[in-house]
Amino acid sequence: MEYQLNPKIAGLEPYEPISGEYRIRLDANESYLPVPQEVREKMAEAMGNLAFNRYPDPFCKDLCEAFASYYEISPDLVTAGNGSDELISILMTAFLMKGEKILTIEPDFSMYRFYASLAEAECISLTKDTDLQINVDTVIEKSRQNAVRMVIFSNPCNPTGQGLSREEVRRLIASVDALVILDEAYMDFWDQSLLQEVGQYDNLVILRTCSKAVGSAAIRLGFAVANSTLTKAFRAVKSPYNVNAMTQRMGTYLFSCKKEMKNFQNQLLISRDMLYNGIKTLESTHPGRLCVYPTCTNFVFLKTNEAKCIYDYFLKNGVAIRIMGEYLRITAGDAQENNEVLRLLDEILKK
Ligand SMILES: *Cc1c(COP(=O)(O)O)cnc(C)c1O
């Protein structure tokens, strides 16, 4: 007897963000700023009296209340997850039946398609135009034509850095019969969130994460925000103890520090502007070599015929960035890291 993996997983390789050691890591859109020292000390203290022998709160009450109060919404609309990745996985496996259709708008976050394929959903893909904006009319038309059950996209978008205005997102949600999953992983860097009105829609789930603008990718914490019917379903289908007690406590504390958090995010935006402006300058000093897109996030996205060559040159010099065909995505780092990016980029373009 020989055991064979089923065909949907047989060819899969484990996810490896990037292999090798690099002195500068600008490939995963994490915050370059570490969680402040005061917070670390408070956390260390708080860990001391955790009931490690007990299961954590399955509904993450304190955590969801802190999150809700930070964004001024009702805690009844919030479900916490082990990163938003877990929430995406739950959406694909529990909110869809096998063979149902989902719509993605490429390029977008690759995990949507990955979890959809594990759930044996059928993925219909639209491709963005050359300006990389989402064309809402096309999304509506395609959703209707194919009777899709779910539309999922990130806003602002990873990897393009582009944002879709609140007004356009509202129009999309109102015009499709599908469940709309609005992944606002980067919305703390922009101002077009729909969190405040999520309860009014019967077909909207908003995802948020602590991995980018909250500087806490290590604790694996994300949120799904939706009306009470959807939230009830979410809580019913998730695994009961999906968010561990340490993460719950850490998250609760982070969302209680509103002033510090805003300050933290402002610093990330300053570094993003520095990187963006620097690359914009290189775009004009090396005409025709780069095309830089405006950004609503903490990274910069650019198009170039020399993507592979630039990417390899960066790696050789110990700097990790992301390559996607003819595109490059570079996360904003601290001033020194940004300067290193600009120096290397200028150097390779001069060769
Ligand atoms: C980084 C990212 C996530 C992942 O969030 P986790 O909470 O770390 O799982 C989700 N969506 C988008 C668009 C992202 O860029």
mmCIF file of C-alpha atoms and ligand atoms in Angstrom:
data_model
loop_
_atom_site.group_PDB
_atom_site.id
_atom_site.type_symbol
_atom_site.label_atom_id
_atom_site.label_comp_id
_atom_site.label_asym_id
_atom_site.label_seq_id
_atom_site.Cartn_x
_atom_site.Cartn_y
_atom_site.Cartn_z
ATOM 1 C CA MET A 1 0.000 0.000 0.000
ATOM 2 C CA GLU A 2 1.256 3.417 -0.836
ATOM 3 C CA TYR A 3 -0.228 6.627 0.479
ATOM 4 C CA GLN A 4 -0.647 9.388 -2.088
ATOM 5 C CA LEU A 5 -1.272 13.042 -1.258
ATOM 6 C CA ASN A 6 -4.423 14.393 -2.845
ATOM 7 C CA PRO A 7 -3.866 16.424 -6.014
ATOM 8 C CA LYS A 8 -4.776 19.782 -4.467
ATOM 9 C CA ILE A 9 -1.841 19.618 -2.036
ATOM 10 C CA ALA A 10 0.558 17.241 -3.798
ATOM 11 C CA GLY A 11 2.543 19.943 -5.578
ATOM 12 C CA LEU A 12 2.606 22.537 -2.776
ATOM 13 C CA GLU A 13 5.828 23.813 -1.227
ATOM 14 C CA PRO A 14 5.995 25.330 2.288
ATOM 15 C CA TYR A 15 5.759 29.126 2.277
ATOM 16 C CA GLU A 16 9.185 30.637 2.633
ATOM 17 C CA PRO A 17 9.146 34.445 2.698
ATOM 18 C CA ILE A 18 12.757 34.699 1.576
ATOM 19 C CA SER A 19 15.659 32.379 2.237
ATOM 20 C CA GLY A 20 19.052 33.502 3.444
ATOM 21 C CA GLU A 21 20.304 36.145 5.846
ATOM 22 C CA TYR A 22 20.141 39.792 4.804
ATOM 23 C CA ARG A 23 21.354 42.802 6.696
ATOM 24 C CA ILE A 24 18.375 44.857 5.535
ATOM 25 C CA ARG A 25 14.893 43.307 5.264
ATOM 26 C CA LEU A 26 12.447 45.358 3.217
ATOM 27 C CA ASP A 27 10.549 42.486 1.608
ATOM 28 C CA ALA A 28 7.582 41.806 3.911
ATOM 29 C CA ASN A 29 5.996 45.206 4.655
ATOM 30 C CA GLU A 30 6.618 44.894 8.381
ATOM 31 C CA SER A 31 7.101 48.009 10.462
ATOM 32 C CA TYR A 32 10.797 48.912 10.677
ATOM 33 C CA LEU A 33 10.097 50.433 14.087
ATOM 34 C CA PRO A 34 10.168 47.973 16.964
ATOM 35 C CA VAL A 35 7.489 48.062 19.661
ATOM 36 C CA PRO A 36 8.645 50.763 22.126
ATOM 37 C CA GLN A 37 10.641 49.796 25.205
ATOM 38 C CA GLU A 38 7.936 50.951 27.688
ATOM 39 C CA VAL A 39 5.441 48.619 26.029
ATOM 40 C CA ARG A 40 7.900 45.733 26.185
ATOM 41 C CA GLU A 41 8.421 46.265 29.889
ATOM 42 C CA LYS A 42 4.685 46.447 30.564
ATOM 43 C CA MET A 43 4.220 43.227 28.582
ATOM 44 C CA ALA A 44 6.947 41.365 30.415
ATOM 45 C CA GLU A 45 5.251 42.326 33.662
ATOM 46 C CA ALA A 46 1.812 41.309 32.423
ATOM 47 C CA MET A 47 3.038 37.869 31.319
ATOM 48 C CA GLY A 48 4.107 37.139 34.883
ATOM 49 C CA ASN A 49 0.555 36.728 36.170
ATOM 50 C CA LEU A 50 -1.057 34.978 33.184
ATOM 51 C CA ALA A 51 -2.983 31.805 33.976
ATOM 52 C CA PHE A 52 -0.843 29.604 31.728
ATOM 53 C CA ASN A 53 -2.616 26.452 32.899
ATOM 54 C CA ARG A 54 -5.971 27.720 31.595
ATOM 55 C CA TYR A 55 -7.322 27.988 28.081
ATOM 56 C CA PRO A 56 -7.563 31.564 26.846
ATOM 57 C CA ASP A 57 -10.865 33.436 26.409
ATOM 58 C CA PRO A 58 -12.382 32.009 23.184
ATOM 59 C CA PHE A 59 -14.091 35.321 22.371
ATOM 60 C CA CYS A 60 -11.158 37.579 23.294
ATOM 61 C CA LYS A 61 -13.515 39.915 25.124
ATOM 62 C CA ASP A 62 -10.970 42.386 26.517
ATOM 63 C CA LEU A 63 -9.046 42.422 23.273
ATOM 64 C CA CYS A 64 -12.098 43.007 21.061
ATOM 65 C CA GLU A 65 -13.243 45.770 23.411
ATOM 66 C CA ALA A 66 -9.870 47.504 23.222
ATOM 67 C CA PHE A 67 -9.827 47.200 19.414
ATOM 68 C CA ALA A 68 -13.421 48.467 19.167
ATOM 69 C CA SER A 69 -12.776 51.393 21.455
ATOM 70 C CA TYR A 70 -9.639 52.346 19.495
ATOM 71 C CA TYR A 71 -11.634 52.532 16.247
ATOM 72 C CA GLU A 72 -14.834 53.754 17.914
ATOM 73 C CA ILE A 73 -17.011 50.845 16.817
ATOM 74 C CA SER A 74 -19.079 48.246 18.686
ATOM 75 C CA PRO A 75 -17.193 45.239 20.108
ATOM 76 C CA ASP A 76 -20.158 43.071 19.042
ATOM 77 C CA LEU A 77 -18.941 43.330 15.460
ATOM 78 C CA VAL A 78 -15.402 42.103 16.101
ATOM 79 C CA THR A 79 -13.812 38.632 15.897
ATOM 80 C CA ALA A 80 -10.110 38.173 16.600
ATOM 81 C CA GLY A 81 -7.939 35.742 14.673
ATOM 82 C CA ASN A 82 -4.476 34.234 14.675
ATOM 83 C CA GLY A 83 -3.332 36.795 12.120
ATOM 84 C CA SER A 84 -5.668 37.885 9.356
ATOM 85 C CA ASP A 85 -4.320 34.914 7.455
ATOM 86 C CA GLU A 86 -6.348 32.625 9.707
ATOM 87 C CA LEU A 87 -9.432 34.745 9.098
ATOM 88 C CA ILE A 88 -8.962 34.535 5.335
ATOM 89 C CA SER A 89 -8.639 30.784 5.627
ATOM 90 C CA ILE A 90 -11.855 30.589 7.683
ATOM 91 C CA LEU A 91 -13.701 32.744 5.159
ATOM 92 C CA MET A 92 -12.692 30.466 2.297
ATOM 93 C CA THR A 93 -13.417 27.188 4.055
ATOM 94 C CA ALA A 94 -16.554 28.058 6.034
ATOM 95 C CA PHE A 95 -18.270 30.832 4.088
ATOM 96 C CA LEU A 96 -17.997 29.071 0.737
ATOM 97 C CA MET A 97 -19.195 25.715 -0.469
ATOM 98 C CA LYS A 98 -16.887 23.610 -2.579
ATOM 99 C CA GLY A 99 -16.918 24.781 -6.200
ATOM 100 C CA GLU A 100 -18.438 28.206 -5.460
ATOM 101 C CA LYS A 101 -16.816 31.139 -7.181
ATOM 102 C CA ILE A 102 -14.726 33.904 -5.760
ATOM 103 C CA LEU A 103 -13.457 36.977 -7.577
ATOM 104 C CA THR A 104 -9.953 38.383 -7.113
ATOM 105 C CA ILE A 105 -8.477 41.442 -8.798
ATOM 106 C CA GLU A 106 -4.859 40.823 -9.746
ATOM 107 C CA PRO A 107 -2.250 41.710 -8.755
ATOM 108 C CA ASP A 108 -3.373 41.394 -5.136
ATOM 109 C CA PHE A 109 -2.408 39.544 -1.925
ATOM 110 C CA SER A 110 -1.509 36.012 -3.033
ATOM 111 C CA MET A 111 -2.981 34.266 0.019
ATOM 112 C CA TYR A 112 -6.544 34.800 -1.258
ATOM 113 C CA ARG A 113 -6.003 32.416 -4.134
ATOM 114 C CA PHE A 114 -4.003 30.032 -2.012
ATOM 115 C CA TYR A 115 -6.687 29.535 0.650
ATOM 116 C CA ALA A 116 -9.419 29.524 -2.005
ATOM 117 C CA SER A 117 -7.717 26.638 -3.769
ATOM 118 C CA LEU A 118 -7.390 24.640 -0.532
ATOM 119 C CA ALA A 119 -11.114 25.227 0.010
ATOM 120 C CA GLU A 120 -11.750 24.005 -3.543
ATOM 121 C CA ALA A 121 -13.437 27.251 -4.487
ATOM 122 C CA GLU A 122 -13.254 28.346 -8.079
ATOM 123 C CA CYS A 123 -11.171 31.470 -8.453
ATOM 124 C CA ILE A 124 -12.157 33.981 -11.134
ATOM 125 C CA SER A 125 -9.526 36.653 -11.684
ATOM 126 C CA LEU A 126 -9.791 40.125 -13.101
ATOM 127 C CA THR A 127 -6.595 41.880 -14.100
ATOM 128 C CA LYS A 128 -6.091 45.525 -13.182
ATOM 129 C CA ASP A 129 -5.402 48.013 -15.976
ATOM 130 C CA THR A 130 -1.922 49.466 -16.445
ATOM 131 C CA ASP A 131 -2.653 52.215 -13.885
ATOM 132 C CA LEU A 132 -3.194 49.363 -11.378
ATOM 133 C CA GLN A 133 -6.451 50.900 -10.134
ATOM 134 C CA ILE A 134 -9.520 48.791 -9.436
ATOM 135 C CA ASN A 135 -12.243 49.428 -12.010
ATOM 136 C CA VAL A 136 -15.418 49.028 -9.957
ATOM 137 C CA ASP A 137 -17.707 48.778 -12.994
ATOM 138 C CA THR A 138 -15.723 45.820 -14.303
ATOM 139 C CA VAL A 139 -15.777 44.159 -10.870
ATOM 140 C CA ILE A 140 -19.557 44.531 -10.651
ATOM 141 C CA GLU A 141 -20.106 43.246 -14.174
ATOM 142 C CA LYS A 142 -17.804 40.252 -13.746
ATOM 143 C CA SER A 143 -19.334 39.365 -10.358
ATOM 144 C CA ARG A 144 -22.827 39.362 -11.809
ATOM 145 C CA GLN A 145 -21.878 37.497 -14.978
ATOM 146 C CA ASN A 146 -20.269 34.695 -13.013
ATOM 147 C CA ALA A 147 -22.644 34.716 -10.033
ATOM 148 C CA VAL A 148 -19.662 34.879 -7.687
ATOM 149 C CA ARG A 149 -20.299 34.278 -3.973
ATOM 150 C CA MET A 150 -17.341 36.269 -2.680
ATOM 151 C CA VAL A 151 -15.298 39.252 -3.833
ATOM 152 C CA ILE A 152 -12.030 39.765 -1.984
ATOM 153 C CA PHE A 153 -9.441 42.524 -2.331
ATOM 154 C CA SER A 154 -7.037 44.604 -0.278
ATOM 155 C CA ASN A 155 -7.572 48.343 0.105
ATOM 156 C CA PRO A 156 -5.068 49.957 0.060
ATOM 157 C CA CYS A 157 -3.679 47.177 -2.080
ATOM 158 C CA ASN A 158 -0.687 44.964 -1.407
ATOM 159 C CA PRO A 159 1.322 44.877 -3.686
ATOM 160 C CA THR A 160 0.325 47.923 -5.749
ATOM 161 C CA GLY A 161 0.058 50.484 -2.921
ATOM 162 C CA GLN A 162 -3.044 51.948 -4.607
ATOM 163 C CA GLY A 163 -6.209 52.919 -2.767
ATOM 164 C CA LEU A 164 -9.846 52.805 -3.791
ATOM 165 C CA SER A 165 -11.971 55.646 -2.397
ATOM 166 C CA ARG A 166 -14.623 54.948 0.201
ATOM 167 C CA GLU A 167 -17.303 56.076 -2.240
ATOM 168 C CA GLU A 168 -16.190 53.535 -4.840
ATOM 169 C CA VAL A 169 -16.015 50.704 -2.298
ATOM 170 C CA ARG A 170 -19.550 51.539 -1.135
ATOM 171 C CA ARG A 171 -20.778 51.404 -4.712
ATOM 172 C CA LEU A 172 -19.153 47.997 -5.188
ATOM 173 C CA ILE A 173 -20.668 46.529 -2.008
ATOM 174 C CA ALA A 174 -24.142 47.822 -2.882
ATOM 175 C CA SER A 175 -24.018 46.480 -6.437
ATOM 176 C CA VAL A 176 -23.050 42.827 -5.946
ATOM 177 C CA ASP A 177 -24.871 39.888 -4.380
ATOM 178 C CA ALA A 178 -21.591 38.442 -3.181
ATOM 179 C CA LEU A 179 -20.009 38.683 0.260
ATOM 180 C CA VAL A 180 -17.362 41.411 -0.043
ATOM 181 C CA ILE A 181 -14.136 40.863 1.916
ATOM 182 C CA LEU A 182 -12.389 44.187 2.285
ATOM 183 C CA ASP A 183 -8.863 43.622 3.538
ATOM 184 C CA GLU A 184 -7.807 46.884 5.212
ATOM 185 C CA ALA A 185 -4.374 45.600 6.299
ATOM 186 C CA TYR A 186 -2.813 48.984 5.389
ATOM 187 C CA MET A 187 -5.714 51.326 6.144
ATOM 188 C CA ASP A 188 -3.982 52.872 9.167
ATOM 189 C CA PHE A 189 -1.712 54.491 6.574
ATOM 190 C CA TRP A 190 -4.698 55.973 4.698
ATOM 191 C CA ASP A 191 -8.069 57.514 5.573
ATOM 192 C CA GLN A 192 -10.752 55.713 3.574
ATOM 193 C CA SER A 193 -11.795 52.977 6.016
ATOM 194 C CA LEU A 194 -15.333 51.602 6.065
ATOM 195 C CA LEU A 195 -14.998 50.301 9.649
ATOM 196 C CA GLN A 196 -17.371 52.959 10.998
ATOM 197 C CA GLU A 197 -20.242 51.788 8.801
ATOM 198 C CA VAL A 198 -19.588 48.045 8.540
ATOM 199 C CA GLY A 199 -22.657 47.186 10.635
ATOM 200 C CA GLN A 200 -24.973 48.650 7.996
ATOM 201 C CA TYR A 201 -24.107 46.066 5.343
ATOM 202 C CA ASP A 202 -25.277 42.481 5.214
ATOM 203 C CA ASN A 203 -22.504 41.481 2.801
ATOM 204 C CA LEU A 204 -19.329 43.091 4.131
ATOM 205 C CA VAL A 205 -16.428 41.733 6.171
ATOM 206 C CA ILE A 206 -13.488 44.027 6.917
ATOM 207 C CA LEU A 207 -10.131 42.518 7.844
ATOM 208 C CA ARG A 208 -7.456 44.287 9.876
ATOM 209 C CA THR A 209 -4.051 43.129 11.104
ATOM 210 C CA CYS A 210 -1.467 44.059 13.738
ATOM 211 C CA SER A 211 1.334 42.936 11.419
ATOM 212 C CA LYS A 212 1.946 46.197 9.574
ATOM 213 C CA ALA A 213 0.909 49.548 11.081
ATOM 214 C CA VAL A 214 0.797 48.173 14.648
ATOM 215 C CA GLY A 215 4.344 46.843 14.402
ATOM 216 C CA SER A 216 3.487 43.425 15.837
ATOM 217 C CA ALA A 217 3.771 40.789 13.118
ATOM 218 C CA ALA A 218 5.323 38.417 15.661
ATOM 219 C CA ILE A 219 2.222 38.074 17.852
ATOM 220 C CA ARG A 220 -0.038 36.939 14.952
ATOM 221 C CA LEU A 221 -3.149 39.002 15.482
ATOM 222 C CA GLY A 222 -5.857 40.033 13.059
ATOM 223 C CA PHE A 223 -9.527 41.016 13.180
ATOM 224 C CA ALA A 224 -12.677 40.424 11.155
ATOM 225 C CA VAL A 225 -15.304 43.137 11.537
ATOM 226 C CA ALA A 226 -18.832 42.586 10.230
ATOM 227 C CA ASN A 227 -22.530 42.904 11.154
ATOM 228 C CA SER A 228 -23.785 40.800 14.049
ATOM 229 C CA THR A 229 -25.150 37.950 11.907
ATOM 230 C CA LEU A 230 -21.845 37.463 10.124
ATOM 231 C CA THR A 231 -19.916 37.904 13.372
ATOM 232 C CA LYS A 232 -21.992 35.220 15.045
ATOM 233 C CA ALA A 233 -21.217 32.845 12.167
ATOM 234 C CA PHE A 234 -17.519 33.722 12.382
ATOM 235 C CA ARG A 235 -17.382 32.998 16.087
ATOM 236 C CA ALA A 236 -19.234 29.729 15.526
ATOM 237 C CA VAL A 237 -16.890 28.362 12.880
ATOM 238 C CA LYS A 238 -13.479 29.467 14.131
ATOM 239 C CA SER A 239 -11.464 27.115 16.286
ATOM 240 C CA PRO A 240 -12.330 27.969 19.891
ATOM 241 C CA TYR A 241 -8.920 28.970 21.236
ATOM 242 C CA ASN A 242 -7.476 30.517 18.107
ATOM 243 C CA VAL A 243 -5.800 33.499 19.807
ATOM 244 C CA ASN A 244 -3.411 32.618 22.608
ATOM 245 C CA ALA A 245 -3.495 34.376 25.981
ATOM 246 C CA MET A 246 -0.167 36.183 25.489
ATOM 247 C CA THR A 247 -1.294 37.679 22.204
ATOM 248 C CA GLN A 248 -4.651 38.646 23.687
ATOM 249 C CA ARG A 249 -2.979 40.524 26.491
ATOM 250 C CA MET A 250 -0.428 42.172 24.256
ATOM 251 C CA GLY A 251 -3.103 43.260 21.774
ATOM 252 C CA THR A 252 -5.358 44.604 24.505
ATOM 253 C CA TYR A 253 -2.527 46.740 25.754
ATOM 254 C CA LEU A 254 -1.476 47.971 22.308
ATOM 255 C CA PHE A 255 -4.967 49.190 21.440
ATOM 256 C CA SER A 256 -5.224 51.034 24.741
ATOM 257 C CA CYS A 257 -2.237 53.221 23.768
ATOM 258 C CA LYS A 258 -3.946 55.371 21.171
ATOM 259 C CA LYS A 259 -1.672 58.385 21.338
ATOM 260 C CA GLU A 260 1.527 56.336 21.185
ATOM 261 C CA MET A 261 0.137 54.278 18.320
ATOM 262 C CA LYS A 262 -0.714 57.347 16.218
ATOM 263 C CA ASN A 263 2.753 58.689 16.833
ATOM 264 C CA PHE A 264 4.272 55.342 15.821
ATOM 265 C CA GLN A 265 2.257 55.353 12.588
ATOM 266 C CA ASN A 266 3.253 58.942 11.811
ATOM 267 C CA GLN A 267 6.891 57.928 11.994
ATOM 268 C CA LEU A 268 6.245 55.052 9.588
ATOM 269 C CA LEU A 269 4.597 57.513 7.198
ATOM 270 C CA ILE A 270 7.542 59.905 7.394
ATOM 271 C CA SER A 271 9.918 57.077 6.437
ATOM 272 C CA ARG A 272 7.583 56.054 3.614
ATOM 273 C CA ASP A 273 7.560 59.612 2.240
ATOM 274 C CA MET A 274 11.321 59.719 2.388
ATOM 275 C CA LEU A 275 11.636 56.484 0.401
ATOM 276 C CA TYR A 276 8.929 57.473 -2.076
ATOM 277 C CA ASN A 277 10.363 60.941 -2.735
ATOM 278 C CA GLY A 278 13.856 59.520 -3.137
ATOM 279 C CA ILE A 279 12.738 56.942 -5.706
ATOM 280 C CA LYS A 280 10.633 59.592 -7.456
ATOM 281 C CA THR A 281 13.792 61.689 -7.850
ATOM 282 C CA LEU A 282 15.660 58.709 -9.316
ATOM 283 C CA GLU A 283 12.757 58.193 -11.713
ATOM 284 C CA SER A 284 13.426 61.650 -13.153
ATOM 285 C CA THR A 285 17.240 61.528 -13.057
ATOM 286 C CA HIS A 286 17.145 58.189 -14.951
ATOM 287 C CA PRO A 287 14.329 58.863 -17.429
ATOM 288 C CA GLY A 288 12.478 55.868 -18.892
ATOM 289 C CA ARG A 289 14.028 53.357 -16.486
ATOM 290 C CA LEU A 290 11.493 53.289 -13.632
ATOM 291 C CA CYS A 291 7.810 53.975 -13.226
ATOM 292 C CA VAL A 292 6.894 54.675 -9.583
ATOM 293 C CA TYR A 293 3.270 54.419 -8.447
ATOM 294 C CA PRO A 294 1.742 56.696 -5.830
ATOM 295 C CA THR A 295 1.292 54.883 -2.510
ATOM 296 C CA CYS A 296 -1.244 54.815 0.353
ATOM 297 C CA THR A 297 0.820 52.290 2.336
ATOM 298 C CA ASN A 298 4.206 51.794 4.030
ATOM 299 C CA PHE A 299 5.857 50.525 0.860
ATOM 300 C CA VAL A 300 6.680 51.712 -2.645
ATOM 301 C CA PHE A 301 5.766 49.820 -5.817
ATOM 302 C CA LEU A 302 7.535 50.351 -9.092
ATOM 303 C CA LYS A 303 7.673 48.968 -12.583
ATOM 304 C CA THR A 304 10.888 48.498 -14.518
ATOM 305 C CA ASN A 305 12.257 46.356 -17.333
ATOM 306 C CA GLU A 306 15.302 45.836 -15.141
ATOM 307 C CA ALA A 307 13.467 44.373 -12.143
ATOM 308 C CA LYS A 308 15.439 41.128 -12.015
ATOM 309 C CA CYS A 309 18.761 42.876 -12.414
ATOM 310 C CA ILE A 310 17.958 45.428 -9.665
ATOM 311 C CA TYR A 311 16.605 42.700 -7.375
ATOM 312 C CA ASP A 312 19.749 40.585 -7.765
ATOM 313 C CA TYR A 313 21.974 43.604 -7.194
ATOM 314 C CA PHE A 314 20.113 44.394 -3.961
ATOM 315 C CA LEU A 315 20.387 40.790 -2.726
ATOM 316 C CA LYS A 316 24.081 40.712 -3.528
ATOM 317 C CA ASN A 317 24.439 43.799 -1.351
ATOM 318 C CA GLY A 318 22.490 42.274 1.527
ATOM 319 C CA VAL A 319 19.170 44.053 0.934
ATOM 320 C CA ALA A 320 16.000 41.951 0.545
ATOM 321 C CA ILE A 321 13.059 43.407 -1.406
ATOM 322 C CA ARG A 322 10.165 41.745 -3.293
ATOM 323 C CA ILE A 323 10.120 41.044 -7.003
ATOM 324 C CA MET A 324 6.976 40.204 -8.981
ATOM 325 C CA GLY A 325 7.730 39.898 -12.672
ATOM 326 C CA GLU A 326 8.479 43.386 -13.927
ATOM 327 C CA TYR A 327 7.515 44.968 -10.592
ATOM 328 C CA LEU A 328 9.451 45.643 -7.403
ATOM 329 C CA ARG A 329 7.973 46.269 -3.971
ATOM 330 C CA ILE A 330 10.147 47.959 -1.356
ATOM 331 C CA THR A 331 9.036 48.390 2.258
ATOM 332 C CA ALA A 332 9.996 51.682 3.910
ATOM 333 C CA GLY A 333 12.795 51.258 6.429
ATOM 334 C CA ASP A 334 14.555 53.656 8.770
ATOM 335 C CA ALA A 335 16.473 56.615 7.326
ATOM 336 C CA GLN A 336 19.688 54.659 6.987
ATOM 337 C CA GLU A 337 17.985 51.719 5.269
ATOM 338 C CA ASN A 338 16.103 54.016 2.907
ATOM 339 C CA ASN A 339 19.334 55.806 2.020
ATOM 340 C CA GLU A 340 20.967 52.468 1.307
ATOM 341 C CA VAL A 341 18.095 51.567 -1.045
ATOM 342 C CA LEU A 342 18.406 54.890 -2.865
ATOM 343 C CA ARG A 343 22.186 54.590 -3.128
ATOM 344 C CA LEU A 344 22.042 51.037 -4.542
ATOM 345 C CA LEU A 345 19.266 51.940 -6.935
ATOM 346 C CA ASP A 346 21.170 54.948 -8.257
ATOM 347 C CA GLU A 347 24.320 52.826 -8.574
ATOM 348 C CA ILE A 348 22.713 50.033 -10.581
ATOM 349 C CA LEU A 349 20.861 52.459 -12.838
ATOM 350 C CA LYS A 350 24.159 54.166 -13.661
ATOM 351 C CA LYS A 351 25.770 50.882 -14.754
HETATM 352 C C1 LIG B 1 0.414 41.357 5.418
HETATM 353 C C2 LIG B 1 -0.962 41.206 4.913
HETATM 354 C C3 LIG B 1 -1.889 40.397 5.569
HETATM 355 C C4 LIG B 1 -1.412 39.411 6.613
HETATM 356 O O1 LIG B 1 -1.763 39.671 7.821
HETATM 357 P P1 LIG B 1 -1.410 38.701 9.037
HETATM 358 O O2 LIG B 1 -2.291 39.295 10.073
HETATM 359 O O3 LIG B 1 0.041 38.872 9.318
HETATM 360 O O4 LIG B 1 -1.773 37.308 8.691
HETATM 361 C C5 LIG B 1 -3.188 40.341 5.117
HETATM 362 N N1 LIG B 1 -3.562 41.032 4.031
HETATM 363 C C6 LIG B 1 -2.695 41.811 3.351
HETATM 364 C C7 LIG B 1 -3.157 42.549 2.154
HETATM 365 C C8 LIG B 1 -1.373 41.903 3.772
HETATM 366 O O5 LIG B 1 -0.494 42.626 3.070
#
